[in-house]
Tab-separated table of C-alpha atoms and ligand atoms in Angstrom:
chain	number	residue	atom	x	y	z
A	656	MET	CA	133.443	93.979	160.246
A	657	LYS	CA	136.202	96.623	161.258
A	658	ASN	CA	138.382	96.967	158.409
A	659	ASP	CA	142.307	96.566	158.947
A	660	VAL	CA	142.959	100.336	159.302
A	661	ILE	CA	140.579	100.591	162.407
A	662	GLN	CA	141.848	97.505	163.772
A	663	ASN	CA	145.519	98.451	163.717
A	664	LEU	CA	144.533	101.653	165.070
A	665	LEU	CA	142.703	100.248	168.129
A	666	ASP	CA	145.693	98.077	168.571
A	667	ALA	CA	147.545	101.140	169.142
A	668	LEU	CA	144.795	102.656	171.102
A	669	ALA	CA	145.290	99.710	173.560
A	670	ILE	CA	149.050	100.864	174.189
A	671	SER	CA	148.201	104.605	174.540
A	672	PRO	CA	144.593	104.984	175.724
A	673	ASP	CA	144.812	108.444	176.513
A	674	ASN	CA	145.721	109.412	172.914
A	675	ILE	CA	142.780	111.641	172.325
A	676	PRO	CA	143.355	112.726	168.761
A	677	LEU	CA	144.009	109.101	167.813
A	678	ARG	CA	140.658	108.026	169.702
A	679	MET	CA	138.818	110.705	167.552
A	680	HIS	CA	140.421	109.597	164.396
A	681	VAL	CA	139.707	105.998	165.105
A	682	ALA	CA	135.717	107.305	165.824
A	683	ALA	CA	135.722	109.168	162.719
A	684	LEU	CA	136.494	106.104	160.523
A	685	MET	CA	133.826	104.135	162.365
A	686	LEU	CA	131.435	106.487	161.813
A	687	GLN	CA	132.297	106.803	158.131
A	688	ASP	CA	131.939	103.162	157.945
A	689	GLY	CA	128.540	103.021	159.410
A	690	LEU	CA	129.872	101.453	162.934
A	691	PHE	CA	127.815	103.806	164.957
A	692	ASP	CA	127.720	102.118	167.878
A	693	ASP	CA	131.317	101.522	168.054
A	694	ALA	CA	131.926	104.749	167.214
A	695	GLY	CA	129.667	106.240	169.928
A	696	LYS	CA	131.552	104.126	172.630
A	697	GLN	CA	134.923	105.675	171.276
A	698	TYR	CA	133.506	109.390	171.379
A	699	GLN	CA	131.951	108.706	175.140
A	700	GLN	CA	135.522	107.540	176.165
A	701	VAL	CA	137.152	110.674	174.761
A	702	LEU	CA	134.483	112.715	176.862
A	703	GLU	CA	135.332	111.037	179.945
A	704	LYS	CA	138.844	112.342	179.441
A	705	SER	CA	138.129	115.389	177.750
A	706	TYR	CA	135.008	116.598	179.047
A	707	GLY	CA	133.287	119.126	177.165
A	708	ASN	CA	135.441	118.264	173.777
A	709	ARG	CA	132.939	119.901	171.136
A	710	ASP	CA	133.711	117.487	168.358
A	711	ALA	CA	133.365	114.387	170.426
A	712	LYS	CA	130.072	115.574	171.242
A	713	LEU	CA	128.874	116.461	167.823
A	714	GLY	CA	130.520	112.888	166.739
A	715	LEU	CA	128.307	111.071	169.594
A	716	ALA	CA	125.095	113.249	168.527
A	717	ALA	CA	125.663	112.006	164.882
A	718	CYS	CA	125.767	108.413	166.403
A	719	TYR	CA	122.694	108.807	168.357
A	720	HIS	CA	120.658	110.585	164.990
A	721	ALA	CA	122.045	107.577	162.912
A	722	THR	CA	121.037	105.114	165.581
A	723	GLY	CA	117.407	106.507	166.177
A	724	LYS	CA	118.492	107.885	169.546
A	725	CYS	CA	116.936	111.477	168.526
A	726	SER	CA	116.078	113.023	171.793
A	727	ALA	CA	119.427	112.137	173.042
A	728	ALA	CA	121.151	113.881	169.998
A	729	ILE	CA	118.711	116.901	170.319
A	730	VAL	CA	120.201	117.432	173.815
A	731	ILE	CA	123.617	117.919	172.444
A	732	TYR	CA	122.438	120.117	169.570
A	733	GLU	CA	120.536	122.161	171.539
A	734	GLN	CA	123.817	122.876	173.693
A	735	LEU	CA	125.880	123.801	170.895
A	736	SER	CA	123.138	125.269	168.545
A	737	ASP	CA	125.043	128.499	167.984
A	738	GLU	CA	128.162	126.936	166.218
A	739	LEU	CA	126.592	123.955	164.522
A	740	SER	CA	128.029	123.287	160.944
A	741	LEU	CA	125.389	122.830	157.652
A	742	PRO	CA	125.549	118.847	158.186
A	743	ASP	CA	124.883	118.900	161.850
A	744	GLN	CA	122.191	121.469	161.384
A	745	VAL	CA	120.784	118.997	159.103
A	746	ARG	CA	120.783	116.009	161.730
A	747	TYR	CA	119.579	118.332	164.133
A	748	ILE	CA	116.314	119.293	162.039
A	749	LYS	CA	116.069	115.587	161.386
A	750	CYS	CA	116.038	114.809	164.917
A	751	LEU	CA	113.447	117.375	165.500
A	752	LEU	CA	111.374	115.936	163.056
A	753	HIS	CA	111.698	112.497	164.204
A	754	GLU	CA	110.677	113.650	167.706
A	755	ARG	CA	107.669	115.546	166.251
A	756	SER	CA	108.880	119.039	166.994
A	757	THR	CA	107.892	120.375	163.534
A	758	ALA	CA	107.555	123.985	164.287
A	759	HIS	CA	110.749	124.164	165.481
A	760	ALA	CA	112.336	122.327	162.594
A	761	VAL	CA	110.453	124.432	160.413
A	762	GLU	CA	112.065	127.413	161.575
A	763	LEU	CA	115.418	126.053	161.658
A	764	TYR	CA	115.113	124.793	157.998
A	765	GLN	CA	114.106	128.146	157.177
A	766	ARG	CA	117.068	129.374	158.869
A	767	VAL	CA	119.107	126.924	156.858
A	768	LEU	CA	117.762	127.885	153.528
A	769	ALA	CA	117.871	131.770	154.176
A	770	LEU	CA	121.678	131.418	154.821
A	771	ASN	CA	122.345	128.702	152.233
A	772	PRO	CA	119.994	129.634	149.391
A	773	GLY	CA	121.029	126.841	147.260
A	774	PHE	CA	120.829	123.966	149.673
A	775	SER	CA	118.402	120.923	149.407
A	776	ASP	CA	118.127	118.159	151.234
A	777	GLU	CA	115.749	115.278	149.833
A	778	GLU	CA	114.354	113.742	153.238
A	779	LEU	CA	113.723	117.516	154.750
A	780	ASP	CA	112.201	119.150	151.282
A	781	ALA	CA	109.840	116.103	150.995
A	782	GLN	CA	108.786	116.660	154.648
A	783	LEU	CA	108.835	120.374	154.864
A	784	ARG	CA	108.539	121.967	151.492
A	785	MET	CA	105.509	120.072	150.357
A	786	PRO	CA	102.174	120.507	151.957
A	787	ALA	CA	102.287	117.101	153.475
A	788	GLN	CA	99.288	116.852	155.653
A	789	ASN	CA	97.024	119.203	153.846
A	790	GLY	CA	95.634	117.182	151.051
A	791	PHE	CA	95.871	119.759	148.211
A	792	GLU	CA	98.269	120.750	145.372
A	793	PHE	CA	100.395	123.672	145.257
A	794	GLU	CA	101.211	125.447	142.175
A	795	ASP	CA	104.647	126.860	142.147
A	796	GLU	CA	103.625	130.242	140.747
A	797	ASP	CA	100.207	130.954	141.763
A	798	GLY	CA	100.365	129.486	145.203
A	799	LEU	CA	96.877	128.557	146.617
A	800	LEU	CA	94.296	127.800	143.671
A	801	PRO	CA	91.096	129.260	143.674
A	802	GLU	CA	89.788	125.604	143.969
A	803	ASP	CA	91.707	125.350	147.216
A	804	ASP	CA	89.180	127.863	148.401
A	805	ALA	CA	86.809	125.192	149.526
A	806	TYR	CA	89.428	123.111	151.576
A	807	PHE	CA	89.604	126.373	153.961
A	808	LEU	CA	86.086	127.679	153.950
A	809	GLN	CA	83.147	126.711	156.419
A	810	LYS	CA	79.915	127.944	156.511
A	811	PRO	CA	79.001	127.686	160.396
A	812	SER	CA	75.504	127.024	161.453
A	813	VAL	CA	76.139	128.071	165.033
A	814	ARG	CA	75.036	131.251	166.499
A	815	PHE	CA	75.476	133.739	169.254
A	816	LYS	CA	72.686	131.815	171.244
A	817	ASP	CA	74.314	128.583	171.392
A	818	VAL	CA	77.516	130.260	173.131
A	819	GLY	CA	77.050	130.146	176.788
A	820	GLY	CA	77.629	133.410	178.706
A	821	MET	CA	80.373	135.614	177.340
A	822	GLU	CA	78.209	138.766	177.058
A	823	ARG	CA	80.891	141.155	177.147
A	824	VAL	CA	82.560	139.226	174.376
A	825	LYS	CA	79.388	139.237	172.368
A	826	ARG	CA	78.636	142.781	173.028
A	827	GLU	CA	82.304	143.977	171.747
A	828	ILE	CA	82.332	141.669	168.687
A	829	SER	CA	78.695	143.103	167.850
A	830	MET	CA	79.707	146.643	168.089
A	831	LYS	CA	82.897	145.869	166.271
A	832	ILE	CA	82.354	143.616	163.563
A	833	ILE	CA	78.537	142.812	163.105
A	834	GLU	CA	76.679	146.155	163.243
A	835	PRO	CA	79.124	148.091	161.051
A	836	LEU	CA	78.313	145.344	158.498
A	837	ARG	CA	74.642	145.865	158.844
A	838	ASN	CA	74.665	149.462	159.315
A	839	PRO	CA	77.668	150.698	156.933
A	840	ASP	CA	75.769	154.148	156.688
A	841	LEU	CA	75.249	154.823	160.062
A	842	TYR	CA	78.943	153.998	160.984
A	843	GLN	CA	80.165	156.225	157.914
A	844	ALA	CA	78.066	159.121	159.263
A	845	PHE	CA	79.999	159.067	162.715
A	846	GLY	CA	83.075	158.814	161.000
A	847	LYS	CA	83.769	154.902	162.217
A	848	LYS	CA	85.186	152.522	159.759
A	849	ALA	CA	84.762	148.952	160.103
A	850	GLY	CA	87.722	146.728	160.256
A	851	GLY	CA	90.728	146.197	162.754
A	852	GLY	CA	90.352	143.035	164.401
A	853	ILE	CA	89.757	141.511	167.949
A	854	LEU	CA	92.217	139.346	170.103
A	855	LEU	CA	90.997	137.003	172.409
A	856	TYR	CA	92.725	135.517	174.939
A	857	GLY	CA	92.208	133.112	177.922
A	858	PRO	CA	92.796	129.943	179.163
A	859	PRO	CA	92.154	126.897	176.681
A	860	GLY	CA	88.782	125.446	175.853
A	861	CYS	CA	86.734	128.435	177.089
A	862	GLY	CA	85.195	129.108	173.792
A	863	LYS	CA	87.509	131.485	171.745
A	864	THR	CA	87.320	129.321	168.487
A	865	PHE	CA	83.557	128.613	169.039
A	866	ILE	CA	82.595	132.447	169.654
A	867	ALA	CA	84.787	133.229	166.240
A	868	LYS	CA	82.764	130.489	164.479
A	869	ALA	CA	79.317	131.927	165.997
A	870	THR	CA	80.286	135.253	164.532
A	871	ALA	CA	80.386	133.878	161.121
A	872	GLY	CA	77.220	132.238	161.587
A	873	GLU	CA	75.436	135.252	163.185
A	874	ILE	CA	76.033	137.237	160.178
A	875	ASP	CA	75.691	134.368	157.570
A	876	ALA	CA	79.383	134.646	156.641
A	877	LYS	CA	81.974	132.092	155.542
A	878	PHE	CA	84.455	131.211	158.311
A	879	ILE	CA	88.164	130.300	157.898
A	880	SER	CA	90.173	128.735	160.968
A	881	ILE	CA	93.943	128.564	160.774
A	882	GLY	CA	96.500	128.313	163.132
A	883	LEU	CA	99.855	130.248	162.603
A	884	HIS	CA	101.973	126.986	163.046
A	885	ASP	CA	99.700	125.500	160.112
A	886	ILE	CA	100.820	128.494	157.929
A	887	LEU	CA	104.411	128.074	158.889
A	888	ASP	CA	104.658	124.435	158.269
A	889	MET	CA	102.154	124.083	155.336
A	890	TRP	CA	105.061	125.044	152.667
A	891	MET	CA	108.602	125.774	153.909
A	892	GLY	CA	109.914	128.751	152.709
A	893	ASN	CA	106.641	130.079	151.298
A	894	SER	CA	104.906	131.061	154.525
A	895	GLU	CA	104.573	134.708	153.380
A	896	LYS	CA	102.817	133.464	150.328
A	897	ASN	CA	100.865	131.041	152.504
A	898	LEU	CA	99.523	133.882	154.609
A	899	HIS	CA	98.751	136.179	151.627
A	900	GLU	CA	96.792	133.451	149.796
A	901	ILE	CA	94.939	132.830	153.130
A	902	PHE	CA	93.818	136.432	153.061
A	903	GLU	CA	93.291	136.466	149.463
A	904	ILE	CA	90.596	133.518	150.203
A	905	ALA	CA	89.153	135.511	152.734
A	906	ARG	CA	88.714	138.379	150.380
A	907	ARG	CA	87.345	136.247	147.469
A	908	ASN	CA	84.944	134.918	149.836
A	909	ALA	CA	83.617	138.110	151.829
A	910	PRO	CA	81.820	138.497	153.916
A	911	CYS	CA	84.279	136.276	155.809
A	912	VAL	CA	85.411	135.886	159.445
A	913	LEU	CA	89.162	135.077	159.296
A	914	PHE	CA	90.067	133.331	162.682
A	915	ILE	CA	93.877	133.179	163.411
A	916	ASP	CA	94.812	130.913	166.443
A	917	GLU	CA	98.334	130.719	168.071
A	918	VAL	CA	99.135	134.380	166.986
A	919	ASP	CA	101.603	134.331	170.315
A	920	ALA	CA	103.721	131.655	167.643
A	921	MET	CA	104.915	134.782	165.683
A	922	GLY	CA	104.925	137.420	168.361
A	923	ALA	CA	107.354	135.537	170.614
A	924	SER	CA	109.923	135.304	168.091
A	925	ARG	CA	109.888	138.682	166.512
A	926	ASN	CA	112.536	140.175	168.678
A	927	ASP	CA	114.608	136.902	168.995
A	928	MET	CA	117.745	136.797	166.791
A	929	LYS	CA	116.940	132.988	166.173
A	930	GLY	CA	113.493	133.926	165.177
A	931	ASN	CA	115.047	135.994	161.725
A	932	ALA	CA	113.281	133.614	159.274
A	933	LEU	CA	109.837	134.569	160.729
A	934	ARG	CA	110.361	138.230	160.736
A	935	HIS	CA	109.202	138.295	156.980
A	936	VAL	CA	106.183	136.421	158.134
A	937	ILE	CA	105.360	138.670	160.642
A	938	ASN	CA	105.717	141.673	158.605
A	939	GLN	CA	103.466	140.187	155.806
A	940	PHE	CA	100.958	139.295	158.536
A	941	LEU	CA	101.053	143.133	159.830
A	942	SER	CA	100.907	144.563	156.362
A	943	GLU	CA	97.965	141.971	155.297
A	944	LEU	CA	96.052	143.215	158.455
A	945	ASP	CA	96.651	146.735	157.450
A	946	GLY	CA	95.228	145.749	153.927
A	947	VAL	CA	98.118	148.137	152.481
A	948	ALA	CA	97.797	147.344	148.935
A	949	THR	CA	94.620	145.682	149.084
A	950	ASN	CA	91.087	146.109	150.368
A	951	ASN	CA	90.101	144.156	153.501
A	952	GLU	CA	86.467	145.050	153.154
A	953	GLY	CA	84.127	142.317	154.462
A	954	VAL	CA	87.041	140.559	156.012
A	955	LEU	CA	86.709	140.107	159.718
A	956	VAL	CA	89.711	139.120	161.557
A	957	LEU	CA	89.688	137.639	164.869
A	958	ALA	CA	92.556	136.023	166.447
A	959	ALA	CA	93.352	134.109	169.654
A	960	THR	CA	96.058	133.019	171.702
A	961	ASN	CA	96.367	131.456	175.277
A	962	ALA	CA	99.724	133.594	175.746
A	963	PRO	CA	98.777	137.222	175.240
A	964	TRP	CA	102.202	138.019	176.976
A	965	ASN	CA	103.966	136.825	174.059
A	966	VAL	CA	102.180	138.771	171.389
A	967	ASP	CA	104.232	141.602	169.973
A	968	ALA	CA	102.773	145.046	170.778
A	969	ALA	CA	102.911	145.897	167.004
A	970	PHE	CA	99.991	143.501	166.490
A	971	ARG	CA	97.918	146.039	168.913
A	972	ARG	CA	98.212	149.097	167.353
A	973	PRO	CA	95.199	150.796	166.061
A	974	GLY	CA	93.645	149.275	163.100
A	975	ARG	CA	95.458	145.962	163.927
A	976	PHE	CA	94.186	143.991	166.745
A	977	ASP	CA	93.079	147.020	168.685
A	978	ARG	CA	90.667	145.589	171.081
A	979	VAL	CA	92.013	142.780	173.241
A	980	ILE	CA	89.522	140.696	174.963
A	981	PHE	CA	89.631	138.195	178.010
A	982	VAL	CA	87.814	135.156	177.426
A	983	ALA	CA	87.352	133.887	181.134
A	984	PRO	CA	86.010	130.366	182.195
A	985	PRO	CA	82.092	130.606	182.313
A	986	ASP	CA	80.538	131.899	185.252
A	987	THR	CA	77.989	129.603	187.290
A	988	GLU	CA	75.109	131.077	184.993
A	989	ALA	CA	76.863	130.367	181.668
A	990	ARG	CA	77.794	126.689	182.999
A	991	THR	CA	74.213	125.952	183.728
A	992	GLN	CA	73.308	127.514	179.916
A	993	MET	CA	76.134	125.482	178.462
A	994	LEU	CA	75.029	122.089	180.452
A	995	GLU	CA	71.686	122.495	179.452
A	996	SER	CA	72.350	123.016	175.479
A	997	MET	CA	74.984	120.190	175.663
A	998	LEU	CA	72.655	117.830	177.123
A	999	HIS	CA	70.161	119.080	174.572
A	1000	GLU	CA	68.757	116.171	172.673
A	1001	LYS	CA	70.610	113.375	174.959
A	1002	PRO	CA	68.594	110.916	176.937
A	1003	VAL	CA	68.278	112.721	180.264
A	1004	GLY	CA	66.504	112.026	183.399
A	1005	ARG	CA	66.192	113.885	186.520
A	1006	MET	CA	68.761	116.610	185.834
A	1007	ASP	CA	69.398	119.799	187.966
A	1008	ALA	CA	72.026	121.682	185.697
A	1009	GLN	CA	72.374	124.184	188.349
A	1010	LYS	CA	73.820	122.071	191.060
A	1011	VAL	CA	76.246	120.573	188.334
A	1012	ALA	CA	77.344	124.282	187.459
A	1013	ALA	CA	77.665	124.879	191.118
A	1014	VAL	CA	80.545	122.446	191.568
A	1015	THR	CA	82.358	122.965	188.322
A	1016	GLU	CA	83.819	126.720	189.171
A	1017	ASN	CA	86.686	126.953	186.753
A	1018	TYR	CA	85.806	124.644	184.670
A	1019	SER	CA	86.411	125.467	180.724
A	1020	GLY	CA	83.405	124.651	178.162
A	1021	ALA	CA	85.643	121.966	176.855
A	1022	ASP	CA	85.924	120.430	180.311
A	1023	LEU	CA	82.057	120.727	180.749
A	1024	LYS	CA	81.842	118.669	177.395
A	1025	ALA	CA	84.653	116.064	178.854
A	1026	ILE	CA	82.333	115.428	181.871
A	1027	ILE	CA	79.227	115.226	179.728
A	1028	ASP	CA	81.216	112.618	177.690
A	1029	ILE	CA	82.597	110.592	180.701
A	1030	ALA	CA	78.951	110.348	181.807
A	1031	ILE	CA	77.702	109.319	178.555
A	1032	GLU	CA	80.217	106.575	178.499
A	1033	GLN	CA	79.195	105.293	181.719
A	1034	LYS	CA	75.635	105.417	180.713
A	1035	LEU	CA	76.093	103.410	177.407
A	1036	GLN	CA	77.685	100.755	179.109
A	1037	ASP	CA	74.839	100.163	181.962
A	1038	SER	CA	72.345	100.588	179.032
A	1039	LEU	CA	73.983	97.714	177.120
A	1040	ALA	CA	74.235	95.761	180.157
A	1041	LYS	CA	70.402	96.142	181.196
A	1042	GLY	CA	69.327	96.341	177.564
A	1043	ALA	CA	67.376	99.716	177.894
A	1044	ILE	CA	68.517	103.281	177.587
A	1045	GLN	CA	69.555	104.633	181.079
A	1046	PRO	CA	69.285	108.411	181.192
A	1047	ILE	CA	71.982	110.662	182.348
A	1048	GLU	CA	71.170	112.024	185.805
A	1049	THR	CA	72.389	114.838	187.982
A	1050	ALA	CA	74.383	112.315	189.975
A	1051	ASP	CA	76.169	110.978	186.964
A	1052	LEU	CA	77.704	114.171	186.033
A	1053	LEU	CA	78.531	115.419	189.531
A	1054	LYS	CA	80.456	112.108	189.749
A	1055	ALA	CA	82.107	112.549	186.321
A	1056	ALA	CA	83.030	116.065	187.651
A	1057	LYS	CA	85.412	114.277	190.336
A	1058	GLN	CA	87.078	112.278	187.674
A	1059	HIS	CA	87.816	115.297	185.381
A	1060	ARG	CA	89.387	118.340	186.931
A	1061	ALA	CA	89.298	121.959	185.445
A	1062	THR	CA	91.836	122.505	182.968
A	1063	THR	CA	92.078	126.071	183.549
A	1064	LEU	CA	93.996	126.530	186.782
A	1065	GLU	CA	97.244	125.901	185.559
A	1066	TRP	CA	96.897	129.146	183.010
A	1067	LEU	CA	95.104	131.236	185.553
A	1068	ALA	CA	98.236	130.560	188.009
A	1069	SER	CA	100.658	132.031	185.320
A	1070	ALA	CA	98.063	134.733	183.999
A	1071	ARG	CA	97.904	136.133	187.873
A	1072	ASN	CA	101.655	136.492	187.589
A	1073	TYR	CA	101.800	138.325	184.184
A	1074	ALA	CA	98.751	140.547	185.547
A	1075	LEU	CA	100.459	141.366	188.553
A	1076	TYR	CA	103.973	142.051	187.424
A	1077	ALA	CA	103.777	142.704	183.806
A	1078	ASN	CA	100.344	144.720	183.402
A	1079	GLU	CA	101.472	147.338	181.127
A	1080	SER	CA	98.512	150.040	180.443
A	1081	GLY	CA	96.227	147.959	182.375
A	1082	LEU	CA	95.965	145.277	179.550
A	1083	TYR	CA	95.267	142.376	181.943
A	1084	ASP	CA	92.932	144.128	184.308
A	1085	ASP	CA	90.365	141.631	183.392
A	1086	ILE	CA	92.223	138.912	184.507
A	1087	LEU	CA	92.830	140.607	188.145
A	1088	GLN	CA	89.138	141.302	188.173
A	1089	TYR	CA	88.415	137.527	187.536
A	1090	LEU	CA	90.896	136.463	190.229
A	1091	LYS	CA	89.174	139.163	192.599
A	1092	VAL	CA	93.204	140.667	193.098
A	1093	LYS	CA	93.394	143.884	194.120
A	1094	LYS	CA	96.087	146.008	192.371
B	1803	ATP	P1	91.698	126.636	172.712
B	1803	ATP	O1	92.384	127.594	173.424
B	1803	ATP	O2	92.406	125.278	173.343
B	1803	ATP	O3	91.883	126.707	171.157
B	1803	ATP	P2	89.385	127.722	172.765
B	1803	ATP	O4	89.281	128.634	173.797
B	1803	ATP	O5	89.532	128.172	171.161
B	1803	ATP	O6	90.352	126.703	172.958
B	1803	ATP	P3	86.812	126.043	172.029
B	1803	ATP	O7	87.737	125.181	171.303
B	1803	ATP	O8	86.410	127.168	171.557
B	1803	ATP	O9	87.915	126.790	173.077
B	1803	ATP	O10	86.226	125.253	172.891
B	1803	ATP	C1	86.080	123.877	172.963
B	1803	ATP	C2	84.848	123.252	172.877
B	1803	ATP	O11	84.151	123.623	174.249
B	1803	ATP	C3	83.893	123.888	171.970
B	1803	ATP	O12	84.031	123.433	170.769
B	1803	ATP	C4	82.449	123.860	172.594
B	1803	ATP	O13	81.937	122.673	172.245
B	1803	ATP	C5	82.801	124.133	173.907
B	1803	ATP	N1	82.450	125.467	174.421
B	1803	ATP	C6	83.669	126.066	174.923
B	1803	ATP	N2	82.700	127.207	175.375
B	1803	ATP	C7	81.729	127.320	175.415
B	1803	ATP	C8	80.494	128.280	175.433
B	1803	ATP	N3	80.552	129.395	176.037
B	1803	ATP	N4	79.419	127.714	174.919
B	1803	ATP	C9	79.256	126.428	174.430
B	1803	ATP	N5	80.133	125.565	174.079
B	1803	ATP	C10	81.281	125.778	174.591
């Protein structure tokens, strides 16, 4: 129900429809009264006559937000992101959450809190300040509790022998991580200290996480795998503390392989003004890596990224991630080995894994797993129909390979450009070599 004031103003507008201040006033009253659709129409009419009217755009975005049209609101907020008032910023963040852009929402909310220290919003606090999906309790003063160690720790049983191919990666990890731990005296005699991390990069699904896990299995160490977005999301405003606590858990449980995925999430924002709130997290991360005030002995750090070009150069300084290794899609031999080990203990009939490997160039480990899953699903259906187990055969996998294409190609195409045009100090020579491109 429109109140009398609004009705009177609408009557006045009917006489002078081009009166923009009047229309804006009516729209604002409608918005105030919760008449979002009506208000939205008024703002749209203003924008038809006065294109670019900032206040009308923001009014319209508020209407969109109130009626759940969050993606439309985000388009407006993005356009005006440098000049948003606090209430508009809060609406923007809520819209991002609605659209599941959590990392972006976290970053913006951190910025809002940094600029408005006393600010709080019940809905945002509930979603962003608490460890919503993590299932454990935080203590305000102490951060993560020792009882939470179990939540993060794994004790992998996979070993290097379970990882197909990747000979060079295994060799590097052995020399830098495993042998120093097994032969500390020898390394000391040569003045070589254990420590420093390895950064693995490459297309998705090619085994970066898997090899990190196998490294822990190989030395009977514990394993923590954490994505940087998790750290940023876990408990808003306390990312530095979360990061510190994760390293502390690793130290308490040494020997421990700490695997950090998506390191590019931090690097990219470091020089970006909008990433101000992240800078503290990055500095915290670098100082944890440097082990400044603490002892990193027995904590082996491996990190991974699909976007090495976004990783800040500061990460690659000596003692940090001073080895940067390309994890390429598996070669034919590695694919054969992976197919054989993935089919192990499954009902298999006539199987020529080499033949399948030959037609799956550029397929990642995850892609191979996917084609086996497709074949298994088909075989299950056949087995149910025939009432007896129908084993998987070569032809089934060849057919499945036609249904599932390699997912690494897109990555390789953009990596090629970086390797050709942004290859400072030969960092991406491995990519060129893999793609057989001459410099
Ligand atoms: P992302 O970049 O998407 O995190 P990733 O490179 O970390 O990918 P993984 O998660 O390690 O890839 O690989 C996905 C799955 O594919 C693994 O769980 C494993 O089952 C299989 N896989 C990948 N590479 C190998 C390999 N070399 N040997 C055996 N299995 C592999």
